[in-house]
């Protein structure tokens, strides 16, 4: 039986995620922005928190960790490369490794670009990718530490996952990302349709995360930098995929 995944809004625009195995009753949390919504969600469902999985060191993804550990005794997993700037870790992991969660394999994927040492968690049995601030709904994270080439490598790694994978990203940025994406591919019919759906969802206060990888591949300009059609639109038909990605990222930074 696949884990149940609950999307939790936190702070002004963050998302954390509860991953609950109904057979064992074990529950994990991906990132920890704020203890309050997590504890409320656990209480409402009668769940206990067993594990916290951190993706990267930014405060809005980790500042709730200490409070949750104090309240629940949960263990904390994070990247070895980021250990020096993460909350105290119970388990240290590296890209390429896997660990077990209630009988489900959790794969640790490198996600450098937004930061160095950023990781993502992929649960094949749940068809779930927790990408935080690397691959985002219709976007990707700003490159605070990594290079365009590193982020393009990260996005290419995610693009190779099964298309029915659901992408659980770290922020509600999708509406603004859609407006930018339309400046890159204004005639992309799938993107136009998605932008309208996003606008309608946000008017109702509905979350636009998670999103199917298949939809990201069809509409997310950062995943589409290697396409001939996109290169032609940008006047970069002879450029490398990473160079085109860098141009799109630079345009987004000043959008």
Short mmCIF file of N, CA, C and O in Angstrom, two decimals, residues 81-149:
data_model
loop_
_atom_site.label_atom_id
_atom_site.label_comp_id
_atom_site.label_asym_id
_atom_site.label_seq_id
_atom_site.Cartn_x
_atom_site.Cartn_y
_atom_site.Cartn_z
N UNK A 81 26.81 16.63 2.98
CA UNK A 81 27.47 17.84 2.48
C UNK A 81 26.92 19.10 3.13
O UNK A 81 27.58 20.14 3.13
N UNK A 82 25.72 19.03 3.67
CA UNK A 82 25.07 20.19 4.28
C UNK A 82 25.05 20.12 5.80
O UNK A 82 24.50 21.00 6.46
N UNK A 83 25.65 19.08 6.35
CA UNK A 83 25.50 18.79 7.77
C UNK A 83 25.96 19.95 8.67
O UNK A 83 25.37 20.21 9.71
N UNK A 84 26.99 20.67 8.22
CA UNK A 84 27.55 21.74 9.03
C UNK A 84 26.62 22.93 9.21
O UNK A 84 26.83 23.77 10.08
N UNK A 85 25.54 23.01 8.39
CA UNK A 85 24.63 24.14 8.50
C UNK A 85 23.17 23.70 8.59
O UNK A 85 22.26 24.49 8.34
N UNK A 86 22.97 22.44 8.93
CA UNK A 86 21.64 21.91 9.21
C UNK A 86 21.46 21.73 10.71
O UNK A 86 22.44 21.70 11.46
N UNK A 87 20.23 21.61 11.18
CA UNK A 87 20.02 21.21 12.57
C UNK A 87 20.70 19.86 12.84
O UNK A 87 21.04 19.13 11.89
N UNK A 88 20.92 19.51 14.09
CA UNK A 88 21.58 18.23 14.40
C UNK A 88 20.87 17.05 13.72
O UNK A 88 19.64 16.92 13.79
N UNK A 89 21.67 16.20 13.07
CA UNK A 89 21.12 15.09 12.29
C UNK A 89 21.27 13.77 13.03
O UNK A 89 22.31 13.50 13.64
N UNK A 90 20.24 12.95 12.93
CA UNK A 90 20.29 11.57 13.44
C UNK A 90 20.88 10.65 12.39
O UNK A 90 21.59 9.69 12.71
N UNK A 91 20.56 10.93 11.12
CA UNK A 91 21.03 10.11 10.00
C UNK A 91 21.56 11.02 8.91
O UNK A 91 20.90 11.98 8.51
N UNK A 92 22.76 10.71 8.45
CA UNK A 92 23.41 11.48 7.39
C UNK A 92 23.36 10.66 6.10
O UNK A 92 23.71 9.47 6.10
N UNK A 93 22.93 11.29 5.01
CA UNK A 93 22.81 10.58 3.74
C UNK A 93 23.55 11.33 2.64
O UNK A 93 23.84 12.52 2.77
N UNK A 94 23.82 10.62 1.56
CA UNK A 94 24.49 11.20 0.39
C UNK A 94 23.73 10.79 -0.87
O UNK A 94 23.08 9.74 -0.90
N UNK A 95 23.81 11.62 -1.92
CA UNK A 95 23.16 11.25 -3.18
C UNK A 95 23.64 9.89 -3.66
O UNK A 95 24.82 9.54 -3.55
N UNK A 96 22.72 9.12 -4.19
CA UNK A 96 23.02 7.76 -4.63
C UNK A 96 22.67 6.71 -3.60
O UNK A 96 22.57 5.52 -3.93
N UNK A 97 22.47 7.13 -2.36
CA UNK A 97 22.08 6.20 -1.31
C UNK A 97 20.56 6.06 -1.27
O UNK A 97 19.82 6.90 -1.80
N UNK A 98 20.10 5.02 -0.62
CA UNK A 98 18.69 4.83 -0.33
C UNK A 98 18.54 4.44 1.14
O UNK A 98 19.48 3.94 1.76
N UNK A 99 17.35 4.70 1.69
CA UNK A 99 17.06 4.21 3.02
C UNK A 99 15.62 3.72 3.05
O UNK A 99 14.84 3.97 2.13
N UNK A 100 15.29 2.99 4.09
CA UNK A 100 13.97 2.38 4.20
C UNK A 100 13.06 3.22 5.08
O UNK A 100 13.46 3.68 6.15
N UNK A 101 11.85 3.42 4.60
CA UNK A 101 10.81 4.04 5.42
C UNK A 101 9.59 3.12 5.39
O UNK A 101 8.90 3.03 4.38
N UNK A 102 9.38 2.40 6.49
CA UNK A 102 8.21 1.53 6.63
C UNK A 102 8.05 0.58 5.44
O UNK A 102 6.94 0.36 4.95
N UNK A 103 9.17 0.05 4.97
CA UNK A 103 9.13 -0.88 3.85
C UNK A 103 9.17 -0.24 2.48
O UNK A 103 9.14 -0.95 1.47
N UNK A 104 9.25 1.07 2.42
CA UNK A 104 9.33 1.79 1.15
C UNK A 104 10.76 2.31 0.94
O UNK A 104 11.34 2.91 1.85
N UNK A 105 11.30 2.07 -0.24
CA UNK A 105 12.62 2.61 -0.56
C UNK A 105 12.53 4.11 -0.78
O UNK A 105 11.66 4.60 -1.52
N UNK A 106 13.42 4.85 -0.12
CA UNK A 106 13.54 6.29 -0.32
C UNK A 106 14.90 6.57 -0.94
O UNK A 106 15.93 6.32 -0.30
N UNK A 107 14.92 7.04 -2.16
CA UNK A 107 16.16 7.31 -2.87
C UNK A 107 16.59 8.75 -2.63
O UNK A 107 15.76 9.67 -2.69
N UNK A 108 17.87 8.95 -2.36
CA UNK A 108 18.42 10.29 -2.15
C UNK A 108 19.07 10.74 -3.46
O UNK A 108 19.99 10.10 -3.97
N UNK A 109 18.56 11.85 -4.01
CA UNK A 109 19.04 12.36 -5.30
C UNK A 109 19.75 13.69 -5.10
O UNK A 109 19.30 14.54 -4.34
N UNK A 110 20.86 13.86 -5.81
CA UNK A 110 21.54 15.15 -5.80
C UNK A 110 20.66 16.21 -6.44
O UNK A 110 20.01 15.96 -7.46
N UNK A 111 20.63 17.40 -5.83
CA UNK A 111 19.78 18.49 -6.34
C UNK A 111 20.51 19.82 -6.24
O UNK A 111 19.94 20.85 -5.90
N UNK A 112 21.80 19.81 -6.55
CA UNK A 112 22.61 21.04 -6.48
C UNK A 112 22.10 22.08 -7.47
O UNK A 112 21.60 21.75 -8.54
N UNK A 113 22.28 23.34 -7.12
CA UNK A 113 21.90 24.46 -7.98
C UNK A 113 21.39 25.61 -7.15
O UNK A 113 22.04 26.66 -7.05
N UNK A 114 20.24 25.44 -6.54
CA UNK A 114 19.70 26.44 -5.62
C UNK A 114 20.69 26.67 -4.49
O UNK A 114 21.01 27.80 -4.13
N UNK A 115 21.13 25.57 -3.89
CA UNK A 115 22.25 25.57 -2.95
C UNK A 115 23.15 24.41 -3.32
O UNK A 115 22.77 23.52 -4.09
N UNK A 116 24.32 24.38 -2.74
CA UNK A 116 25.20 23.22 -2.84
C UNK A 116 24.89 22.31 -1.65
O UNK A 116 24.78 22.77 -0.52
N UNK A 117 24.73 21.03 -1.93
CA UNK A 117 24.35 20.11 -0.87
C UNK A 117 22.86 19.87 -0.78
O UNK A 117 22.41 19.08 0.05
N UNK A 118 22.09 20.56 -1.62
CA UNK A 118 20.64 20.34 -1.69
C UNK A 118 20.40 18.90 -2.16
O UNK A 118 21.06 18.42 -3.08
N UNK A 119 19.47 18.20 -1.51
CA UNK A 119 19.09 16.87 -1.96
C UNK A 119 17.58 16.80 -2.15
O UNK A 119 16.84 17.66 -1.67
N UNK A 120 17.15 15.79 -2.88
CA UNK A 120 15.73 15.50 -3.07
C UNK A 120 15.50 14.06 -2.63
O UNK A 120 16.41 13.24 -2.61
N UNK A 121 14.25 13.77 -2.28
CA UNK A 121 13.87 12.42 -1.86
C UNK A 121 12.87 11.86 -2.86
O UNK A 121 11.84 12.50 -3.13
N UNK A 122 13.16 10.67 -3.38
CA UNK A 122 12.29 10.03 -4.36
C UNK A 122 11.80 8.71 -3.78
O UNK A 122 12.62 7.88 -3.36
N UNK A 123 10.48 8.54 -3.72
CA UNK A 123 9.88 7.29 -3.25
C UNK A 123 9.20 6.64 -4.45
O UNK A 123 8.07 6.99 -4.81
N UNK A 124 9.87 5.68 -5.10
CA UNK A 124 9.30 5.09 -6.31
C UNK A 124 7.93 4.45 -6.08
O UNK A 124 7.03 4.58 -6.92
N UNK A 125 7.73 3.78 -4.94
CA UNK A 125 6.46 3.09 -4.69
C UNK A 125 5.30 4.06 -4.56
O UNK A 125 4.13 3.71 -4.79
N UNK A 126 5.59 5.30 -4.18
CA UNK A 126 4.56 6.33 -4.04
C UNK A 126 4.51 7.24 -5.25
O UNK A 126 3.68 8.16 -5.30
N UNK A 127 5.41 7.03 -6.21
CA UNK A 127 5.52 7.90 -7.39
C UNK A 127 5.65 9.36 -6.95
O UNK A 127 4.96 10.25 -7.47
N UNK A 128 6.55 9.59 -6.00
CA UNK A 128 6.66 10.91 -5.38
C UNK A 128 8.11 11.38 -5.39
O UNK A 128 9.02 10.63 -5.01
N UNK A 129 8.31 12.63 -5.80
CA UNK A 129 9.60 13.30 -5.74
C UNK A 129 9.44 14.55 -4.88
O UNK A 129 8.63 15.42 -5.20
N UNK A 130 10.21 14.63 -3.81
CA UNK A 130 10.21 15.81 -2.95
C UNK A 130 11.43 16.64 -3.32
O UNK A 130 12.54 16.38 -2.88
N UNK A 131 11.20 17.65 -4.14
CA UNK A 131 12.29 18.39 -4.78
C UNK A 131 12.58 19.74 -4.12
O UNK A 131 13.55 20.40 -4.50
N UNK A 132 11.72 20.17 -3.19
CA UNK A 132 11.93 21.42 -2.46
C UNK A 132 12.17 22.58 -3.41
O UNK A 132 11.33 22.88 -4.25
N UNK A 133 13.36 23.21 -3.35
CA UNK A 133 13.62 24.42 -4.13
C UNK A 133 14.52 24.16 -5.33
O UNK A 133 15.19 25.07 -5.83
N UNK A 134 14.55 22.92 -5.81
CA UNK A 134 15.28 22.63 -7.05
C UNK A 134 14.27 22.68 -8.20
O UNK A 134 14.01 23.75 -8.74
N UNK A 135 13.66 21.57 -8.56
CA UNK A 135 12.53 21.60 -9.50
C UNK A 135 11.30 22.07 -8.76
O UNK A 135 10.93 21.52 -7.73
N UNK A 136 10.65 23.11 -9.29
CA UNK A 136 9.44 23.65 -8.68
C UNK A 136 8.31 23.63 -9.69
O UNK A 136 8.54 23.41 -10.89
N UNK A 137 7.10 23.84 -9.23
CA UNK A 137 5.96 23.87 -10.14
C UNK A 137 6.13 25.03 -11.13
O UNK A 137 6.14 26.20 -10.74
N UNK A 138 6.34 24.70 -12.39
CA UNK A 138 6.56 25.67 -13.48
C UNK A 138 7.82 26.50 -13.29
O UNK A 138 7.96 27.55 -13.90
N UNK A 139 8.74 26.04 -12.44
CA UNK A 139 9.95 26.83 -12.23
C UNK A 139 11.10 26.01 -11.70
O UNK A 139 11.08 24.77 -11.73
N UNK A 140 12.10 26.72 -11.21
CA UNK A 140 13.20 26.11 -10.48
C UNK A 140 13.75 27.17 -9.54
O UNK A 140 13.49 28.36 -9.71
N UNK A 141 14.46 26.74 -8.53
CA UNK A 141 14.97 27.67 -7.54
C UNK A 141 16.04 28.60 -8.10
O UNK A 141 16.80 28.24 -8.99
N UNK A 142 16.07 29.79 -7.53
CA UNK A 142 17.13 30.74 -7.89
C UNK A 142 18.49 30.16 -7.52
O UNK A 142 18.62 29.43 -6.53
N UNK A 143 19.50 30.44 -8.33
CA UNK A 143 20.83 29.85 -8.11
C UNK A 143 21.63 30.68 -7.11
O UNK A 143 22.41 31.54 -7.49
N UNK A 144 21.44 30.40 -5.84
CA UNK A 144 22.17 31.13 -4.81
C UNK A 144 23.62 30.68 -4.70
O UNK A 144 24.50 31.46 -4.38
N UNK A 145 23.87 29.39 -4.90
CA UNK A 145 25.22 28.85 -4.72
C UNK A 145 25.73 28.07 -5.93
O UNK A 145 26.91 28.14 -6.26
N UNK A 146 24.87 27.32 -6.57
CA UNK A 146 25.29 26.49 -7.67
C UNK A 146 25.38 27.22 -8.99
O UNK A 146 25.03 28.40 -9.11
N UNK A 147 25.84 26.52 -10.00
CA UNK A 147 25.98 27.07 -11.35
C UNK A 147 24.80 26.63 -12.22
O UNK A 147 24.11 25.67 -11.91
N UNK A 148 24.58 27.35 -13.33
CA UNK A 148 23.54 26.88 -14.26
C UNK A 148 23.76 25.44 -14.71
O UNK A 148 22.81 24.67 -14.83
N UNK A 149 25.02 25.06 -14.94
CA UNK A 149 25.30 23.69 -15.38
C UNK A 149 24.89 22.68 -14.31
O UNK A 149 24.36 21.60 -14.62
#
